[in-house]
């Protein structure tokens, strides 16, 4: 009798637990549903704002690039939106993209606008942010838009403990202070992996520098990954004068990967 | 209750078993989803500022051979190959392997790409069916295209042929009819360039459903939720599997499967592990398990990288008939892999693979449909005998149903917080709608297909079954 009662009692409590669980799951489902629609509405609103800003930015950068109006008028347009984060982000993105596509006067006008408008402060603020992603983005924007006054701050980040920041800061400081800056890092223990090297070479390519020689001290690095980067820079600028140096470098390297990569570079440089 | 204490006790045990099994499945899903959320957040943060184009300046970017097996694809092969040749990357070749097609695939390819028979030598490091001819193009525009014509041997055999012929250190195995993201190789190659103290032996990514999406010249232009209900439900299913499942397994280094639709592999390790197994229909999972097993048994440090970006878009079955064949095949593939590598189950030597991934697949991928079907049968028996406790049964069903709906909403939320590929409210409403019908309309069918898969395996069936595809509506 007792056992039967206990069984019935268990069943009832189990059913009750199931009912509670169903209610709980329904509530969680509802929360996810509401959050999803909330996110969607926020996203659509953002897309709408972004499209609106992009139109203004397109118009503005055209004026900056081709000097339809003097800089003061461009600044007046910018001042209306300068406190809008999304507008600043959109504008910087457009400026960076155009900066790499132009040379000469239009390029200078972009750089001048970035500085005079105070837009650089948006990037400088990000550079000091606690988020490493923001810092990396800021280094990239400041160096690509050639804001040389940020060199000291960026250079200071080359000793960051966070590898992503450190690598980006090395690239950034070279972009802002010239290829000779690379020498500072020849004794770095950091592994310059292929991904970082591709970013480095890409940034150099965009910079459109004319380089005819490199400091020979660069070849004395004990860091094989650094030497490989130097070799790739030699290849990028087709510096045939260093052909023998590369051959020597290949002989001295210990790692098979570095040796193979150097061998390929030498054969392509031939 | 029957009044017979032994029977009542048995019923109670049965109830508790079913409840416990259901709860354990749900708990595992939730835990995996939480790990995935963490992994996804980390991935998106790390890749927010990445410029994949920078890889295009690196002359030494990993050299890749794209392997595309084709069987009776004559109708679409020209456009598919052109789409593959248009992928953004420096160092790659496309190897199309015509697996003894009965249609005019070879003629179409020869005409479209100015192919001539080449005297290139084929060396079979992995045994394959005979190669009839190797074609190369006389047109310099297609200098990175190779077409191998071989005797029919199935997808695994065709891929092995491609692996044998490839000279590049990395091979990307794809389904020729899939739509690839233009950055697919850049994204798959990135992990191979980053510093790692472990050898990366494979990278794989997310496969999504392309039904009803806008495709132009072999490229995905705009994503829409499928018009067909069955395909639409599979969108949810893929979101749950790829966003809330595989990401977690990857994060725990327990990934057992890189989708057969596309994955990048270290060719040397693939060959050392013996290549694809042509005797299984789950050759994609089996290869990954075998490669991992090889690395552990030869005591080499290694890693498999999962990329959660949607990089590959495939056509999902729109009819129950095709879906049944596909799912039965998946079940057979799972059974075969679990059986071939049964030594790994609960074997601490294989670390997380042996102690977690393998038991999980065994319990929740292989056994779950069987337990579910058995539970249903016993329930029907109880109902017939008049001893079914209806209120308990209904609440249990509601419990499972509400979890399934909640989990689908969780997947939708994850998608909305990350990749946001479905852009309109209409699409969102469509997906929310099918989340309500999936547990009653689609899930029972997948259980049935899994049972058929078990039955076919017992019968000794080895075939793939016809996988007729409708083909994408392409605008050029």
Tab-separated table of C-alpha atoms in Angstrom, chain A:
chain	number	residue	atom	x	y	z
A	1	UNK	CA	0.000	0.000	0.000
A	2	UNK	CA	2.816	2.317	1.005
A	3	UNK	CA	4.807	1.417	-2.114
A	4	UNK	CA	1.806	2.130	-4.358
A	5	UNK	CA	1.256	5.469	-2.647
A	6	UNK	CA	4.934	6.356	-3.023
A	7	UNK	CA	4.833	5.428	-6.738
A	8	UNK	CA	1.765	7.577	-7.322
A	9	UNK	CA	3.332	10.371	-5.357
A	10	UNK	CA	6.542	10.131	-7.473
A	11	UNK	CA	4.558	10.147	-10.690
A	12	UNK	CA	2.637	13.216	-9.651
A	13	UNK	CA	5.774	15.064	-8.694
A	14	UNK	CA	7.465	13.969	-11.929
A	15	UNK	CA	4.532	15.285	-13.921
A	16	UNK	CA	4.672	18.528	-12.039
A	17	UNK	CA	8.383	18.791	-12.777
A	18	UNK	CA	7.698	18.146	-16.452
A	19	UNK	CA	5.054	20.881	-16.507
A	20	UNK	CA	7.499	23.301	-14.896
A	21	UNK	CA	10.205	22.288	-17.366
A	22	UNK	CA	7.846	22.872	-20.316
A	23	UNK	CA	6.968	26.331	-18.956
A	24	UNK	CA	10.640	27.122	-18.430
A	25	UNK	CA	11.615	26.007	-21.946
A	26	UNK	CA	8.730	27.982	-23.436
A	27	UNK	CA	9.916	31.048	-21.559
A	28	UNK	CA	13.523	30.597	-22.714
A	29	UNK	CA	12.288	30.080	-26.289
A	30	UNK	CA	10.299	33.281	-26.042
A	31	UNK	CA	13.322	35.176	-24.734
A	32	UNK	CA	15.473	33.978	-27.645
A	33	UNK	CA	12.725	34.872	-30.083
A	34	UNK	CA	12.336	38.377	-28.686
A	35	UNK	CA	16.111	38.870	-28.617
A	36	UNK	CA	16.377	37.702	-32.226
A	37	UNK	CA	13.732	40.158	-33.422
A	38	UNK	CA	15.242	42.916	-31.296
A	39	UNK	CA	18.643	42.280	-32.859
A	40	UNK	CA	17.090	42.206	-36.301
A	41	UNK	CA	15.339	45.544	-35.763
A	42	UNK	CA	18.569	47.067	-34.440
A	43	UNK	CA	20.474	45.690	-37.385
A	44	UNK	CA	17.994	47.011	-39.923
A	45	UNK	CA	18.054	50.422	-38.266
A	46	UNK	CA	21.849	50.336	-38.386
A	47	UNK	CA	21.850	49.344	-42.037
A	48	UNK	CA	19.504	52.244	-42.755
A	49	UNK	CA	21.755	54.675	-40.883
A	50	UNK	CA	24.862	53.193	-42.509
A	51	UNK	CA	23.361	53.611	-45.984
A	52	UNK	CA	22.407	57.199	-45.184
A	53	UNK	CA	25.899	57.930	-43.833
A	54	UNK	CA	27.558	56.158	-46.746
A	55	UNK	CA	25.775	58.481	-49.182
A	56	UNK	CA	26.982	61.519	-47.267
A	57	UNK	CA	30.481	60.036	-46.972
A	58	UNK	CA	30.623	59.272	-50.710
A	59	UNK	CA	29.692	62.828	-51.456
A	60	UNK	CA	32.143	64.186	-48.915
A	61	UNK	CA	35.146	62.117	-50.005
A	62	UNK	CA	34.529	63.075	-53.614
A	63	UNK	CA	34.789	66.697	-52.567
A	64	UNK	CA	37.892	65.990	-50.496
A	65	UNK	CA	39.587	64.054	-53.287
A	66	UNK	CA	38.946	66.323	-56.204
A	67	UNK	CA	38.806	69.629	-54.384
A	68	UNK	CA	35.360	70.564	-55.620
A	69	UNK	CA	35.072	72.724	-52.534
A	70	UNK	CA	37.853	73.938	-50.294
A	71	UNK	CA	38.680	71.965	-47.202
A	72	UNK	CA	36.807	74.383	-44.923
A	73	UNK	CA	33.500	73.483	-46.563
A	74	UNK	CA	34.254	69.778	-46.263
A	75	UNK	CA	34.979	70.364	-42.602
A	76	UNK	CA	31.624	72.083	-42.141
A	77	UNK	CA	29.849	69.035	-43.554
A	78	UNK	CA	31.917	66.756	-41.314
A	79	UNK	CA	31.218	68.827	-38.193
A	80	UNK	CA	27.498	68.018	-38.476
A	81	UNK	CA	28.219	64.321	-37.977
A	82	UNK	CA	31.493	64.287	-36.065
A	83	UNK	CA	29.935	62.901	-32.905
A	84	UNK	CA	28.313	59.982	-34.687
A	85	UNK	CA	30.412	56.856	-34.146
A	86	UNK	CA	29.012	55.012	-37.140
A	87	UNK	CA	29.614	58.016	-39.377
A	88	UNK	CA	33.251	58.248	-38.263
A	89	UNK	CA	33.743	54.524	-38.831
A	90	UNK	CA	32.194	54.718	-42.300
A	91	UNK	CA	34.245	57.761	-43.203
A	92	UNK	CA	37.540	56.241	-42.047
A	93	UNK	CA	36.791	53.053	-43.966
A	94	UNK	CA	36.172	55.043	-47.146
A	95	UNK	CA	39.243	57.212	-46.638
A	96	UNK	CA	41.494	54.181	-46.077
A	97	UNK	CA	40.090	52.494	-49.144
A	98	UNK	CA	40.587	55.561	-51.356
A	99	UNK	CA	43.956	56.426	-49.855
A	100	UNK	CA	45.405	53.174	-51.172
A	101	UNK	CA	43.962	53.754	-54.644
A	102	UNK	CA	45.343	57.246	-55.221
A	103	UNK	CA	48.736	58.888	-55.415
A	104	UNK	CA	49.881	62.496	-55.311
A	105	UNK	CA	47.577	65.378	-54.463
A	106	UNK	CA	44.340	63.416	-53.791
A	107	UNK	CA	46.258	61.211	-51.355
A	108	UNK	CA	47.655	64.297	-49.594
A	109	UNK	CA	44.205	65.829	-49.377
A	110	UNK	CA	42.851	62.710	-47.669
A	111	UNK	CA	45.694	62.788	-45.138
A	112	UNK	CA	45.178	66.497	-44.544
A	113	UNK	CA	41.461	66.081	-44.028
A	114	UNK	CA	42.024	63.202	-41.590
A	115	UNK	CA	44.228	65.441	-39.500
A	116	UNK	CA	42.558	68.850	-39.805
A	117	UNK	CA	39.037	67.545	-39.277
A	118	UNK	CA	40.104	65.923	-36.022
A	119	UNK	CA	38.905	62.553	-37.310
A	120	UNK	CA	42.289	61.166	-36.245
A	121	UNK	CA	41.130	61.684	-32.653
A	122	UNK	CA	38.513	59.007	-33.160
A	123	UNK	CA	41.322	56.584	-34.035
A	124	UNK	CA	43.560	57.852	-31.221
A	125	UNK	CA	40.756	57.225	-28.768
A	126	UNK	CA	40.459	53.681	-30.077
A	127	UNK	CA	44.214	53.277	-29.755
A	128	UNK	CA	43.889	53.889	-26.034
A	129	UNK	CA	40.895	51.617	-25.673
A	130	UNK	CA	41.015	48.550	-23.445
A	131	UNK	CA	39.881	46.303	-26.265
A	132	UNK	CA	42.811	44.860	-28.202
A	133	UNK	CA	40.681	44.602	-31.335
A	134	UNK	CA	40.008	48.348	-31.225
A	135	UNK	CA	43.700	48.992	-30.702
A	136	UNK	CA	44.629	46.877	-33.716
A	137	UNK	CA	42.055	48.657	-35.863
A	138	UNK	CA	43.301	52.052	-34.691
A	139	UNK	CA	46.938	51.201	-35.493
A	140	UNK	CA	45.850	50.097	-38.928
A	141	UNK	CA	43.809	53.252	-39.642
A	142	UNK	CA	46.397	55.679	-38.302
A	143	UNK	CA	49.287	54.080	-40.149
A	144	UNK	CA	47.417	53.603	-43.403
A	145	UNK	CA	46.259	57.213	-43.375
A	146	UNK	CA	49.841	58.180	-42.619
A	147	UNK	CA	49.147	60.086	-39.416
A	148	UNK	CA	52.826	60.365	-38.473
A	149	UNK	CA	52.105	62.134	-35.201
A	150	UNK	CA	50.817	58.837	-33.825
A	151	UNK	CA	54.193	57.203	-34.379
A	152	UNK	CA	55.318	57.483	-30.753
A	153	UNK	CA	52.102	55.923	-29.407
A	154	UNK	CA	52.176	53.131	-31.987
A	155	UNK	CA	55.864	52.499	-31.494
A	156	UNK	CA	55.245	52.143	-27.760
A	157	UNK	CA	52.824	49.313	-28.522
A	158	UNK	CA	55.545	47.242	-30.200
A	159	UNK	CA	56.392	45.935	-26.759
A	160	UNK	CA	52.787	44.988	-26.006
A	161	UNK	CA	52.307	41.592	-24.414
A	162	UNK	CA	49.387	40.897	-26.715
A	163	UNK	CA	50.884	39.411	-29.872
A	164	UNK	CA	48.178	40.770	-32.184
A	165	UNK	CA	48.853	44.343	-31.031
A	166	UNK	CA	52.606	43.885	-31.116
A	167	UNK	CA	52.596	42.582	-34.689
A	168	UNK	CA	50.275	45.315	-35.918
A	169	UNK	CA	52.330	47.964	-34.120
A	170	UNK	CA	55.512	46.736	-35.819
A	171	UNK	CA	53.832	47.042	-39.206
A	172	UNK	CA	52.344	50.410	-38.268
A	173	UNK	CA	55.587	51.917	-37.043
A	174	UNK	CA	57.391	50.842	-40.236
A	175	UNK	CA	54.623	52.381	-42.340
A	176	UNK	CA	54.855	55.644	-40.422
A	177	UNK	CA	58.618	55.920	-40.100
A	178	UNK	CA	59.959	54.185	-43.157
A	179	UNK	CA	61.524	50.816	-43.900
A	180	UNK	CA	64.594	51.704	-41.830
A	181	UNK	CA	62.379	51.301	-38.771
A	182	UNK	CA	62.485	47.572	-39.407
A	183	UNK	CA	65.998	47.445	-38.007
A	184	UNK	CA	64.656	47.975	-34.502
A	185	UNK	CA	63.029	44.574	-34.641
A	186	UNK	CA	65.886	42.518	-35.983
A	187	UNK	CA	66.663	41.143	-32.548
A	188	UNK	CA	63.038	40.472	-31.677
A	189	UNK	CA	62.315	36.968	-30.467
A	190	UNK	CA	58.841	37.218	-31.927
A	191	UNK	CA	57.956	34.642	-34.561
A	192	UNK	CA	57.018	36.573	-37.683
A	193	UNK	CA	54.557	34.012	-39.003
A	194	UNK	CA	53.526	33.867	-42.653
A	195	UNK	CA	50.185	35.506	-41.960
A	196	UNK	CA	51.846	38.520	-40.343
A	197	UNK	CA	54.349	38.645	-43.186
A	198	UNK	CA	51.595	38.691	-45.782
A	199	UNK	CA	49.975	41.604	-43.927
A	200	UNK	CA	53.322	43.362	-43.803
A	201	UNK	CA	53.989	42.918	-47.514
A	202	UNK	CA	50.448	43.971	-48.383
A	203	UNK	CA	50.848	47.197	-46.378
A	204	UNK	CA	54.186	47.909	-48.047
A	205	UNK	CA	52.694	47.304	-51.468
A	206	UNK	CA	49.862	49.720	-50.805
A	207	UNK	CA	52.310	52.301	-49.542
A	208	UNK	CA	53.879	52.364	-53.037
A	209	UNK	CA	57.319	53.250	-51.718
A	210	UNK	CA	60.294	53.148	-53.997
A	211	UNK	CA	62.974	51.181	-52.221
A	212	UNK	CA	66.329	50.524	-53.835
A	213	UNK	CA	68.334	49.273	-50.888
A	214	UNK	CA	68.044	47.925	-47.375
A	215	UNK	CA	70.313	48.344	-44.378
A	216	UNK	CA	72.755	45.456	-44.389
A	217	UNK	CA	72.436	45.068	-40.633
A	218	UNK	CA	68.983	43.578	-41.278
A	219	UNK	CA	70.656	40.490	-42.705
A	220	UNK	CA	72.480	39.868	-39.431
A	221	UNK	CA	69.355	38.970	-37.487
A	222	UNK	CA	69.418	35.666	-35.616
A	223	UNK	CA	65.659	35.370	-36.002
A	224	UNK	CA	65.052	33.220	-39.086
A	225	UNK	CA	61.450	34.341	-39.443
A	226	UNK	CA	62.651	37.951	-39.496
A	227	UNK	CA	65.225	37.059	-42.159
A	228	UNK	CA	62.490	35.472	-44.238
A	229	UNK	CA	60.490	38.688	-43.996
A	230	UNK	CA	63.528	40.666	-45.164
A	231	UNK	CA	63.959	38.228	-48.056
A	232	UNK	CA	60.324	38.690	-49.021
A	233	UNK	CA	60.762	42.465	-48.955
A	234	UNK	CA	63.766	42.021	-51.253
A	235	UNK	CA	61.552	40.022	-53.600
A	236	UNK	CA	58.698	42.528	-53.398
A	237	UNK	CA	60.983	45.377	-54.461
A	238	UNK	CA	62.965	43.136	-56.837
A	239	UNK	CA	66.273	44.123	-55.213
A	240	UNK	CA	68.488	41.878	-57.327
A	241	UNK	CA	71.611	43.358	-55.743
A	242	UNK	CA	70.938	41.153	-52.707
A	243	UNK	CA	70.898	37.914	-54.626
A	244	UNK	CA	74.176	36.711	-53.062
A	245	UNK	CA	73.056	37.828	-49.616
A	246	UNK	CA	69.947	35.667	-49.981
A	247	UNK	CA	72.013	32.686	-51.065
A	248	UNK	CA	74.219	33.154	-48.013
A	249	UNK	CA	71.164	33.556	-45.809
A	250	UNK	CA	69.767	30.277	-47.112
A	251	UNK	CA	73.005	28.480	-46.324
A	252	UNK	CA	73.051	29.775	-42.767
A	253	UNK	CA	69.439	28.989	-41.935
A	254	UNK	CA	68.709	25.929	-39.826
A	255	UNK	CA	64.977	25.421	-40.308
A	256	UNK	CA	63.834	23.446	-43.339
A	257	UNK	CA	60.807	25.680	-43.882
A	258	UNK	CA	62.909	28.846	-43.982
A	259	UNK	CA	65.443	27.185	-46.280
A	260	UNK	CA	62.715	26.066	-48.681
A	261	UNK	CA	61.011	29.455	-48.699
A	262	UNK	CA	64.337	31.206	-49.305
A	263	UNK	CA	65.110	28.783	-52.101
A	264	UNK	CA	61.800	29.639	-53.756
A	265	UNK	CA	62.404	33.366	-53.368
A	266	UNK	CA	65.874	33.047	-54.909
A	267	UNK	CA	64.554	31.068	-57.848
A	268	UNK	CA	61.797	33.616	-58.469
A	269	UNK	CA	64.220	36.521	-58.158
A	270	UNK	CA	66.484	34.988	-60.784
